[in-house]
Tab-separated table of C-alpha atoms and ligand atoms in Angstrom:
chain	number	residue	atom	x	y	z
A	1	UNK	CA	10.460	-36.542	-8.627
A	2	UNK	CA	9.753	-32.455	-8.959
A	3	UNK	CA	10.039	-31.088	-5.549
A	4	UNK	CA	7.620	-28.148	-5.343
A	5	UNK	CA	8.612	-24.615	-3.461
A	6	UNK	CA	8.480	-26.644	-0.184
A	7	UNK	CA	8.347	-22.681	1.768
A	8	UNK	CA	4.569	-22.533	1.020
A	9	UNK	CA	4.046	-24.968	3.586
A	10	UNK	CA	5.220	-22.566	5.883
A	11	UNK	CA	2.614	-19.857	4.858
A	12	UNK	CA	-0.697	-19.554	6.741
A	13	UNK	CA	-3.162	-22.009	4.714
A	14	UNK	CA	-4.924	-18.443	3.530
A	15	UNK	CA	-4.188	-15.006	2.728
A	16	UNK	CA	-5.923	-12.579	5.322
A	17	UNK	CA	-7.983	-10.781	2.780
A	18	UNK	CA	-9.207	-14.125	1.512
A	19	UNK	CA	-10.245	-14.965	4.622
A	20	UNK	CA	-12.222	-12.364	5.281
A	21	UNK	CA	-14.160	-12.847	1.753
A	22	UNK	CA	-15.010	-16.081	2.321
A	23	UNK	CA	-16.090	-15.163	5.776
A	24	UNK	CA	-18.475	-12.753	4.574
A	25	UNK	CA	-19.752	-14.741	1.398
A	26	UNK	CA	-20.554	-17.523	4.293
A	27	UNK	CA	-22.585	-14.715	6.065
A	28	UNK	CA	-24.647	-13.688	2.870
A	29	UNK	CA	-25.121	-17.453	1.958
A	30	UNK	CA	-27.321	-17.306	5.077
A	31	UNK	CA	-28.644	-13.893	5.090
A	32	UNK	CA	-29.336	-13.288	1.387
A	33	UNK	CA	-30.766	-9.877	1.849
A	34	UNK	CA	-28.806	-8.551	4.205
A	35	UNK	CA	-26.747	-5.726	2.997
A	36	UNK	CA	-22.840	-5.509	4.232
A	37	UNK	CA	-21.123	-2.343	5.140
A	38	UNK	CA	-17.659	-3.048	3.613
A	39	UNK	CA	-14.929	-1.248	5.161
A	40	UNK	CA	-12.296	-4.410	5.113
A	41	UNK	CA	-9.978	-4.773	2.471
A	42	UNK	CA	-8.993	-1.252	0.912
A	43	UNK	CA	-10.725	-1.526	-2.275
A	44	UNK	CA	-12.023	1.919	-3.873
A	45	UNK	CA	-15.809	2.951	-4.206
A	46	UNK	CA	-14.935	6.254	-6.466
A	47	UNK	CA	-15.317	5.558	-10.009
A	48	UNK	CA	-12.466	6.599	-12.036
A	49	UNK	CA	-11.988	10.580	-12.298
A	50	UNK	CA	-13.062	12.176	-15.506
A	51	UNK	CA	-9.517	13.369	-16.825
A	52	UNK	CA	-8.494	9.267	-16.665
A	53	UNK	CA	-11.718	8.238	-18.298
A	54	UNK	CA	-10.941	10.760	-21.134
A	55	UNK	CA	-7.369	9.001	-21.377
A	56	UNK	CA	-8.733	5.791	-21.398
A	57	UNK	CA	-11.045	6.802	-24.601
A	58	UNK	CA	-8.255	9.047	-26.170
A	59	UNK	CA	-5.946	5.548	-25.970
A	60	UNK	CA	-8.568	3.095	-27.088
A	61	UNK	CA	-9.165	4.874	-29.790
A	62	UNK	CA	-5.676	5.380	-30.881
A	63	UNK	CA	-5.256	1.457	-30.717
A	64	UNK	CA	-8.298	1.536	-33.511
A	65	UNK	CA	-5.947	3.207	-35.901
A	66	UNK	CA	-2.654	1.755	-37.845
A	67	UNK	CA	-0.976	5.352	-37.439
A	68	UNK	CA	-1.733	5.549	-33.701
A	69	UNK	CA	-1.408	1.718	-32.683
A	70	UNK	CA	1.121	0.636	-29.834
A	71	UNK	CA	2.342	-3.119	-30.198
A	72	UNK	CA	4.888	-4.391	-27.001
A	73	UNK	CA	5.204	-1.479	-24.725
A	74	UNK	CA	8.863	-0.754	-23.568
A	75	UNK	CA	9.293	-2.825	-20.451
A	76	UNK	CA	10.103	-0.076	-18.325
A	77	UNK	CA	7.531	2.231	-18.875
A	78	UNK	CA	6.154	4.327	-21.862
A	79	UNK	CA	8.316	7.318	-21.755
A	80	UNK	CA	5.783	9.551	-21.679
A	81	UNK	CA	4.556	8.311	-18.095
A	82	UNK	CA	8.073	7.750	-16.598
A	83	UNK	CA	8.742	11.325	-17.225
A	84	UNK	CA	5.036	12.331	-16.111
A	85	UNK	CA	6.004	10.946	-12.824
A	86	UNK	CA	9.616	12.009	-12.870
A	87	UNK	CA	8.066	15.598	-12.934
A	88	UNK	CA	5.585	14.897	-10.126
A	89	UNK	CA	8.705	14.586	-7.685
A	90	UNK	CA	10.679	17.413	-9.155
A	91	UNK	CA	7.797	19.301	-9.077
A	92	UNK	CA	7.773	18.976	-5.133
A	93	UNK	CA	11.798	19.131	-5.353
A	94	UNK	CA	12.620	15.530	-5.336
A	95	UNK	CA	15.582	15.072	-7.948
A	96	UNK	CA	14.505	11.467	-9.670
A	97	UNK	CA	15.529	11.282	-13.429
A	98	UNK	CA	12.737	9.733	-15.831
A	99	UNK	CA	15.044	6.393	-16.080
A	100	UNK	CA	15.134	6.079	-12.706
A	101	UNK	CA	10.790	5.317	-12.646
A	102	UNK	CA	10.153	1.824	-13.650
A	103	UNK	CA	5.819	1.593	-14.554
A	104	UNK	CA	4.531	-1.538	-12.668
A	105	UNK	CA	1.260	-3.163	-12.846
A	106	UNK	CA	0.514	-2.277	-9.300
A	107	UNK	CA	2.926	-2.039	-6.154
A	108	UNK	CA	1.800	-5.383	-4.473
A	109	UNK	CA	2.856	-6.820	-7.413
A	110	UNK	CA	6.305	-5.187	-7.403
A	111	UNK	CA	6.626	-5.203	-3.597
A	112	UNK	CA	6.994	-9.792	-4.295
A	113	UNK	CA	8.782	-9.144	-8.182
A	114	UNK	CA	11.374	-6.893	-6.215
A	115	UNK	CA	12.448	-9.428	-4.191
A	116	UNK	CA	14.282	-11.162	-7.128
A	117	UNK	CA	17.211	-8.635	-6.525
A	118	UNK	CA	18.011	-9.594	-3.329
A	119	UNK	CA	20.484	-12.417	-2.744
A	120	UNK	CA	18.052	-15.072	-0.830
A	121	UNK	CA	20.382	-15.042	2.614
A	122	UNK	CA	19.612	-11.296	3.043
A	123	UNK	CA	17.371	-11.139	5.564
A	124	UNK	CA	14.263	-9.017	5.827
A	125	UNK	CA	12.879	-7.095	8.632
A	126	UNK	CA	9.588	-5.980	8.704
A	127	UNK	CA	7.709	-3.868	10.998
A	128	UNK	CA	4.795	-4.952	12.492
A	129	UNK	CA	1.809	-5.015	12.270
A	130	UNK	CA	2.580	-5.342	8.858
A	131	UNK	CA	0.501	-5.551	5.257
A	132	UNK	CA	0.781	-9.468	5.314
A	133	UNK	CA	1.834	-9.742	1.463
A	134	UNK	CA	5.286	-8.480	2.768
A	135	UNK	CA	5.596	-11.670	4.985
A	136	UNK	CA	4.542	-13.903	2.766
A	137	UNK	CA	6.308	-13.235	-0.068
A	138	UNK	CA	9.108	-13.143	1.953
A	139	UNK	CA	8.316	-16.977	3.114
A	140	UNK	CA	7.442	-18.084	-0.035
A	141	UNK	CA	11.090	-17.131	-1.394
A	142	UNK	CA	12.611	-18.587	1.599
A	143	UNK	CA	13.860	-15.332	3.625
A	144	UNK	CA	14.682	-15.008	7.398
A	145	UNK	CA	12.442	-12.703	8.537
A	146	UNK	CA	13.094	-10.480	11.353
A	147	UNK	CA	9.925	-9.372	12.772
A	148	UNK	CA	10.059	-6.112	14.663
A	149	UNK	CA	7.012	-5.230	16.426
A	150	UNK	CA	5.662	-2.233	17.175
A	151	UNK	CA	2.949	-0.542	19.577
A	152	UNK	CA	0.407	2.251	20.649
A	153	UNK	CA	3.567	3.057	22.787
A	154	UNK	CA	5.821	4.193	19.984
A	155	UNK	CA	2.886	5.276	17.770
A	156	UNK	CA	3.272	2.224	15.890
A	157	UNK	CA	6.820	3.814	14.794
A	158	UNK	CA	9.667	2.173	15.584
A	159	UNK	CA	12.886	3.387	15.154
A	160	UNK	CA	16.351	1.256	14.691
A	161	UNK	CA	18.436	-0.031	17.235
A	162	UNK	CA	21.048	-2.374	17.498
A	163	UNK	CA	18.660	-5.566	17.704
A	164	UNK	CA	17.621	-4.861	13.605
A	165	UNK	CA	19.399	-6.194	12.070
A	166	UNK	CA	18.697	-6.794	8.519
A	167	UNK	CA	19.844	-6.333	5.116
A	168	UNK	CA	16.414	-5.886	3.645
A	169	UNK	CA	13.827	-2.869	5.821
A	170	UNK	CA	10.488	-2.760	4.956
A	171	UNK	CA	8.642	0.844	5.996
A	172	UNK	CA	6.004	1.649	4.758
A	173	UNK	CA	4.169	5.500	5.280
A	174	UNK	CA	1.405	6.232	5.768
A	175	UNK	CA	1.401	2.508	7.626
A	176	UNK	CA	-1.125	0.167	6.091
A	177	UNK	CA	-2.343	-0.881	8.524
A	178	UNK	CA	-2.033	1.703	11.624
A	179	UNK	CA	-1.893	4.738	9.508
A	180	UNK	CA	1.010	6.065	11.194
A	181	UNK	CA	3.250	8.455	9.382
A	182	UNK	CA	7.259	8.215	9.940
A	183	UNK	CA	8.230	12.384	10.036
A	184	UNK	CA	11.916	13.229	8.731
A	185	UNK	CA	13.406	12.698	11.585
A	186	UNK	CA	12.131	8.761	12.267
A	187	UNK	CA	13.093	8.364	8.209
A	188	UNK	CA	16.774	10.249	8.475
A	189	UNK	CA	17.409	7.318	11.665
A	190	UNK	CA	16.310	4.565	9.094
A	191	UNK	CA	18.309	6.179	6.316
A	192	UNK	CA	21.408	6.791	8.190
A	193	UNK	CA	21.536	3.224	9.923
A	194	UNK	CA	20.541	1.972	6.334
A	195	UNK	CA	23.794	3.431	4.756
A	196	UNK	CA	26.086	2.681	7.370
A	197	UNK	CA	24.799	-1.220	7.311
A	198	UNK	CA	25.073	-1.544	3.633
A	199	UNK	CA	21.210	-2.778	4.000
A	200	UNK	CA	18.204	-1.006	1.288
A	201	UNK	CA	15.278	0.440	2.665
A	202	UNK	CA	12.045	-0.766	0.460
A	203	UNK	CA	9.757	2.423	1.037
A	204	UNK	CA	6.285	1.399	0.325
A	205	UNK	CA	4.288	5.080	-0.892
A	206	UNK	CA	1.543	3.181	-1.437
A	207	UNK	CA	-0.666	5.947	0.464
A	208	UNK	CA	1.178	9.020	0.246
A	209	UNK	CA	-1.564	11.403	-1.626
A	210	UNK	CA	-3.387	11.028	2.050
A	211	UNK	CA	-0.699	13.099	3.738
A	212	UNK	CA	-2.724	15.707	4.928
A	213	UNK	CA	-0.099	17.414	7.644
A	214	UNK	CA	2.999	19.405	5.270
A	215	UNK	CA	5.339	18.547	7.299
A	216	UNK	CA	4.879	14.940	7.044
A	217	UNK	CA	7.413	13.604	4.011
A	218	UNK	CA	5.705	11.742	1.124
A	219	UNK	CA	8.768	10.581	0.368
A	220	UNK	CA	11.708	8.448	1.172
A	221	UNK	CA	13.736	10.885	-1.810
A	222	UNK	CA	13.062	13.647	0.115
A	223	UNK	CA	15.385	12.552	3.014
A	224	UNK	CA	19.110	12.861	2.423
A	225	UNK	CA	21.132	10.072	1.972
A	226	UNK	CA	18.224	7.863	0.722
A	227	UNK	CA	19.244	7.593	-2.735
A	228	UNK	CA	22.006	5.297	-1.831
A	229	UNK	CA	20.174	2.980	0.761
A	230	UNK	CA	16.202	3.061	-0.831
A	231	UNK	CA	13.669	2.189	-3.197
A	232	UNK	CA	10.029	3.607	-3.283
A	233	UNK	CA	7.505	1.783	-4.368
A	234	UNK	CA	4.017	3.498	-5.532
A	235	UNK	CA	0.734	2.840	-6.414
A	236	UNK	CA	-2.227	4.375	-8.533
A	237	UNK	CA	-4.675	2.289	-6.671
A	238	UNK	CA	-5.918	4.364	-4.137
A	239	UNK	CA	-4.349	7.739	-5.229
A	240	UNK	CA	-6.763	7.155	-8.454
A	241	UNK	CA	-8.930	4.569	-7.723
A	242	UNK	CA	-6.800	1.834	-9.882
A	243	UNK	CA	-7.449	-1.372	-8.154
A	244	UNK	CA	-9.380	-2.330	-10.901
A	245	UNK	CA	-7.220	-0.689	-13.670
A	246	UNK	CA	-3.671	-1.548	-12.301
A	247	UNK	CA	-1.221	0.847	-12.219
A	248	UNK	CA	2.179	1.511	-10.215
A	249	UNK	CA	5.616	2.661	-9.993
A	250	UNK	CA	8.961	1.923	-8.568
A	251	UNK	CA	12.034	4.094	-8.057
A	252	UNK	CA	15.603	3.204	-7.876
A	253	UNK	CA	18.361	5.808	-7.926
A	254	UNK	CA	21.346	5.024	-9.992
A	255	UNK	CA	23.414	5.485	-7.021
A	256	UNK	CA	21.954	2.564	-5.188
A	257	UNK	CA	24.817	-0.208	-5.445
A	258	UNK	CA	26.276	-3.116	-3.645
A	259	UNK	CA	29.133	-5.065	-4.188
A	260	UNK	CA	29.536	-3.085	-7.264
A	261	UNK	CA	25.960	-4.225	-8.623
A	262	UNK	CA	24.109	-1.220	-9.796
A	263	UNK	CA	19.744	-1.941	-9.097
A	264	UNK	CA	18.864	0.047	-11.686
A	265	UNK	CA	20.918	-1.785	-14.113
A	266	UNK	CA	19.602	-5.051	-12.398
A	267	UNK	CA	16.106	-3.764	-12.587
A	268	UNK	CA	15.869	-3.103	-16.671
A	269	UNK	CA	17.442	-6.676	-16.952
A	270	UNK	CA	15.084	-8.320	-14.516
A	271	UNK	CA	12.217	-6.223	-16.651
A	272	UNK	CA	12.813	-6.484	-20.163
A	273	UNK	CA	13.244	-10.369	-19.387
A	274	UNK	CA	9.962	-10.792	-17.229
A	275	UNK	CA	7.537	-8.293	-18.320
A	276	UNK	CA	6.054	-7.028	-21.875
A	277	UNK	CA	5.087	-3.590	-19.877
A	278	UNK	CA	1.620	-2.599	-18.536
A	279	UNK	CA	-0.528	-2.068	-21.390
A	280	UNK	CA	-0.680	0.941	-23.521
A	281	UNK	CA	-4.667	2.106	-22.580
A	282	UNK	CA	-4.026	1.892	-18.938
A	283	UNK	CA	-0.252	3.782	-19.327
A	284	UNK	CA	-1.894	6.463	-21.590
A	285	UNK	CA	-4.715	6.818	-19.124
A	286	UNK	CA	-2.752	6.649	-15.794
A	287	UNK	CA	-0.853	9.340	-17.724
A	288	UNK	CA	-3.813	11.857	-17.108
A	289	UNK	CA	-3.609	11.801	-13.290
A	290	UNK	CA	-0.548	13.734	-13.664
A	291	UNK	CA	-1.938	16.800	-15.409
A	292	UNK	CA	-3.332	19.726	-13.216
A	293	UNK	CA	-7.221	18.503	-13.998
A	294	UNK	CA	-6.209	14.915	-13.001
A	295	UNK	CA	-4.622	16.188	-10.041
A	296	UNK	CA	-7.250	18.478	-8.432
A	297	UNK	CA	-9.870	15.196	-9.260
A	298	UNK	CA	-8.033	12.696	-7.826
A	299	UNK	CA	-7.489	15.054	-4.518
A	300	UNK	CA	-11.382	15.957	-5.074
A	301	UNK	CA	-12.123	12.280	-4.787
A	302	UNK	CA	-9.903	11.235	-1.569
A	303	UNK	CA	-11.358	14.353	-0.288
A	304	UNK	CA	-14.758	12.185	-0.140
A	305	UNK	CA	-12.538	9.105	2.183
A	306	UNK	CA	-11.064	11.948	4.663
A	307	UNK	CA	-14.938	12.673	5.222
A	308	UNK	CA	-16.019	9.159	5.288
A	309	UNK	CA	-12.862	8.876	8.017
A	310	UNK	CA	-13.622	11.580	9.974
A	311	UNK	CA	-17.201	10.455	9.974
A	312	UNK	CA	-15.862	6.942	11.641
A	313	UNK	CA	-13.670	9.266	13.737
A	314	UNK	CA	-16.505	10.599	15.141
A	315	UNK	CA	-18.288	7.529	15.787
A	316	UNK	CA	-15.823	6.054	17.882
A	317	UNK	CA	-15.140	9.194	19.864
A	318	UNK	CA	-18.648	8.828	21.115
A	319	UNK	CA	-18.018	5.767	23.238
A	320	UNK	CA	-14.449	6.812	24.143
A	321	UNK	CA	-12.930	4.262	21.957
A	322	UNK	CA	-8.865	4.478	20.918
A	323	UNK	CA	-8.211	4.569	17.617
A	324	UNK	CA	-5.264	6.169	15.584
A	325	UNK	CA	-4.882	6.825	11.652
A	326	UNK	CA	-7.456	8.334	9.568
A	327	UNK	CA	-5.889	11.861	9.340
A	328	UNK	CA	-2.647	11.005	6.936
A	329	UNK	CA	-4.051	8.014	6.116
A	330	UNK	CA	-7.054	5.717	4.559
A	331	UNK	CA	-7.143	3.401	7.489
A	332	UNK	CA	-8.149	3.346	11.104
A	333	UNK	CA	-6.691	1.746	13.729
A	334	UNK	CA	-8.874	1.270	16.294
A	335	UNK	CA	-8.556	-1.076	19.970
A	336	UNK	CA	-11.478	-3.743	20.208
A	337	UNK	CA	-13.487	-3.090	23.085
A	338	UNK	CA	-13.574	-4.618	26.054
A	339	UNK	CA	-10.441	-6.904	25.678
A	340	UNK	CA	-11.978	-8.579	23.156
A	341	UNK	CA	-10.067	-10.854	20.249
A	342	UNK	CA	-9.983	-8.879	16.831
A	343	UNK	CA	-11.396	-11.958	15.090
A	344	UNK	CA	-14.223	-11.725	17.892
A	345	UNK	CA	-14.610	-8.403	17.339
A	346	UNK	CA	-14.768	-9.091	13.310
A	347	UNK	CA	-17.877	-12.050	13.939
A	348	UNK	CA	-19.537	-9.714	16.680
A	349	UNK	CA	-19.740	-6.248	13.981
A	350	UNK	CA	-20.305	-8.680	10.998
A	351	UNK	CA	-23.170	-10.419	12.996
A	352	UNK	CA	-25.062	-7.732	14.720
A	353	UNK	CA	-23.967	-4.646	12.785
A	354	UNK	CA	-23.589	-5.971	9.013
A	355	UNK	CA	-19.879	-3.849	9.535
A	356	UNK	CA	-17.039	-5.952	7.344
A	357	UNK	CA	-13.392	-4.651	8.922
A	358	UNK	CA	-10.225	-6.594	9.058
A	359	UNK	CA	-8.918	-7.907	12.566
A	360	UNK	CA	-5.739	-6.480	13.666
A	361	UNK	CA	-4.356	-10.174	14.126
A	362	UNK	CA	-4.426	-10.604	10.727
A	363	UNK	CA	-1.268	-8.259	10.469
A	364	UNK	CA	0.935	-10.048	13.019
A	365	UNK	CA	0.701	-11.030	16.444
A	366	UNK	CA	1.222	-7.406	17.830
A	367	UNK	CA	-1.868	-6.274	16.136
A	368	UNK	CA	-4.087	-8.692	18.581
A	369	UNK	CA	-6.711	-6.733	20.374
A	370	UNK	CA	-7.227	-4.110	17.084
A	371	UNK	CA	-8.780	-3.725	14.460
A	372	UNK	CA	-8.869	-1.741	11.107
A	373	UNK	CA	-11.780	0.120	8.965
A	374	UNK	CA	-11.019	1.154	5.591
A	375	UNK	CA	-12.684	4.387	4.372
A	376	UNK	CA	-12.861	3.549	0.890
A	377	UNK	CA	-16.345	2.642	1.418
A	378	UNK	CA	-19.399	4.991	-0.062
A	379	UNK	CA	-20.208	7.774	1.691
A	380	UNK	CA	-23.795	6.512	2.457
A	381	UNK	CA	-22.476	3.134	3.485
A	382	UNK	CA	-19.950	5.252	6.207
A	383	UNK	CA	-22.575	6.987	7.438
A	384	UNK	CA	-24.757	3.902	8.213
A	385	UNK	CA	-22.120	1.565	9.233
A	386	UNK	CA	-20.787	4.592	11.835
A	387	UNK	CA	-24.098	5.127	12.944
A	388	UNK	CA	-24.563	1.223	13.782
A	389	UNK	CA	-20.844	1.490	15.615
A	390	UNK	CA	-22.730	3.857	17.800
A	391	UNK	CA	-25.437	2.181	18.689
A	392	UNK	CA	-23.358	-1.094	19.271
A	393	UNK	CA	-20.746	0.357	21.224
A	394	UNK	CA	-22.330	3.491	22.545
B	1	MLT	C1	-5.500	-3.481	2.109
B	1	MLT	O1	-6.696	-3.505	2.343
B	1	MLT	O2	-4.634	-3.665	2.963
B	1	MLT	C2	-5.080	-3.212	0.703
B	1	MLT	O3	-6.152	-2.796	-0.057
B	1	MLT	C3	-4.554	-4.431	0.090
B	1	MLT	C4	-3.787	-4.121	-1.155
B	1	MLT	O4	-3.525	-2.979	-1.484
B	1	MLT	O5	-3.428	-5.090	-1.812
């Protein structure tokens, strides 16, 4: 008889995000006109900005025509968009080569595909709280993890010491959920204790256009040393409001080898054997947030969630409430109030504010007793939903 993937069983019977849906379509089952304030899962309100629109039309219509039609993309990445983001770094003096940017469909999707590089005894260690689809891919391919948890105390940053011990590190900054940012210093400690344990760093960018503070690296490339120990993995979905368009990218140096296995070289073959490539329209379009007009809209558009955050900001200042993130970042971190439970805390804002967040727990044990807001929400919808925090917690 088959035996199925028998690790599932060890998963939690639903995915947090999941959860909180069904939660919420329970709620409007019973209150059919109420209307939600949705700051849980990180999901864009921003249409797409103009210059990717134009790409979008500029590609469909060059799929209408024999002399302009793309079959099978390469599996890689069109060339023209593995060099539009090779420039991107060397424009902010990162040296990555165009063959060393692999195009994904989006980085949660790489963040599980990457996995298949990694001999399955490696284990991974993974800061917590922690976006949960790092766990459970991990447990669904069978991985030791080693949990390392982290705390208001450390800013939510922890650095190595001789109890992690892992081949596989997860960071990822600006932290999903805290919105703490490692600086060069925290990611030189990771780097260096990387390198001298043979382990790779998986550097999840996810957020990095939301660095607001210069001195704050964007990314892992621009520490030395990390092009032997790391791979950064990127995303177009909240950069460029992609979650519904799909776009991402990975990075892995040449130089990165073990046991005289190049990931690079691994990579292409795990690609061209598992992938066709993201489709021409979105490439060609996702291509466009690289020019100077895409650039200034996309950074015109997350301009609109730093207001929306610094609108919650101010909400929860009013009561005296802790919270952390929001200024490097698209989340905020916040403590419940008095003591309570985060999923407490979720029922209590769903059922007397309308106010949809995610509860801290939902991101490891450690992040008990917090909770997170997204600001991806609309700007009216911010204002609202921060003006009912107020009143409920004022
Ligand atoms: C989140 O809310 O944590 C993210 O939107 C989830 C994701 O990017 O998949």
């Amino acid at each position: 008889m088959l035996t199925p993937n028998m690790n599932y069983s060890h998963l939690k019977s639903s995915y947090l995000f999941y959860n909180i849906a069904q939660k919420t379509k329970r709620y409007l089952e019973e209150h059919p006109d109420a209307h939600l304030y949705r700051m849980g899962i990180g999901d864009v309100s921003l249409p797409l900005c103009d210059a990717v629109v134009k790409g979008l039309h500029i590609a469909a219509d060059d799929q209408a025509k024999a002399e302009t039609f793309n079959g099978y993309m390469p599996e890689c990445g069109a060339p023209f968009l593995r060099s539009a983001v090779g420039e991107y770094y060397r424009r902010r003096s990162i040296d990555i080569a165009d063959d060393e940017v692999f195009i994904s469909s989006g980085a949660s999707d790489e963040l599980g595909d990457i996995l298949d590089l990694f001999d399955r005894s490696n284990r991974s260690l993974i800061i917590e709280p922690a976006y949960p689809a790092y766990v459970d891919a991990n447990v669904m391919g069978g991985r030791e993890i080693v949990h390392l948890p982290s705390s208001r105390e450390n800013g939510f940053l922890p650095l190595p010491d001789d109890n992690t011990d892992a081949e596989l590190i997860y960071l990822c900054s600006p932290n999903n959920p805290t919105g703490a940012v490692f600086d060069r210093d925290q990611l030189k400690k990771w780097v260096d204790r990387a390198n001298a344990h043979g382990s790779v760093i998986l550097f999840d960018a996810a957020y990095e256009a939301f660095i607001e503070d210069p001195a704050l690296p964007h990314s892992i490339f621009e520490i030395e040393g990390a092009r032997t120990c790391a791979i950064e993995i990127c995303s177009l979905s909240k950069t460029a409001g992609f979650t519904g368009t799909r776009l991402g990218y990975t990075v892995i140096p040449k130089e990165l080898v073990r046991n005289g296995m190049n990931f690079n070289e691994m990579w292409i073959r795990n690609r061209t054997t598992k992938t066709n490539g993201v489709s021409y329209i979105i490439q060609r379009a996702a291509c466009e947030v690289f020019t100077p007009e895409g650039q200034q809209q996309i950074h015109e558009n997350i301009a609109v969630y730093k207001q929306n955050a610094r609108t919650l900001m101010k909400a929860l200042d009013k009561p005296g409430i802790w919270y952390t993130g929001g200024k490097n970042a698209p989340y905020i971190w916040m403590e419940c109030p008095d003591g309570m439970g985060s999923w407490e805390f979720f029922d209590k804002l769903l059922n007397e504010a309308q106010i949809v967040g995610t509860p801290g727990e939902g991101f490891g044990k450690c992040g008990e007793g917090y909770f997170r807001f997204s600001t991806f929400g609309s700007v009216e919808d911010t204002q609202k939903a921060a003006e009912k925090l107020v009143e409920l917690l004022g």
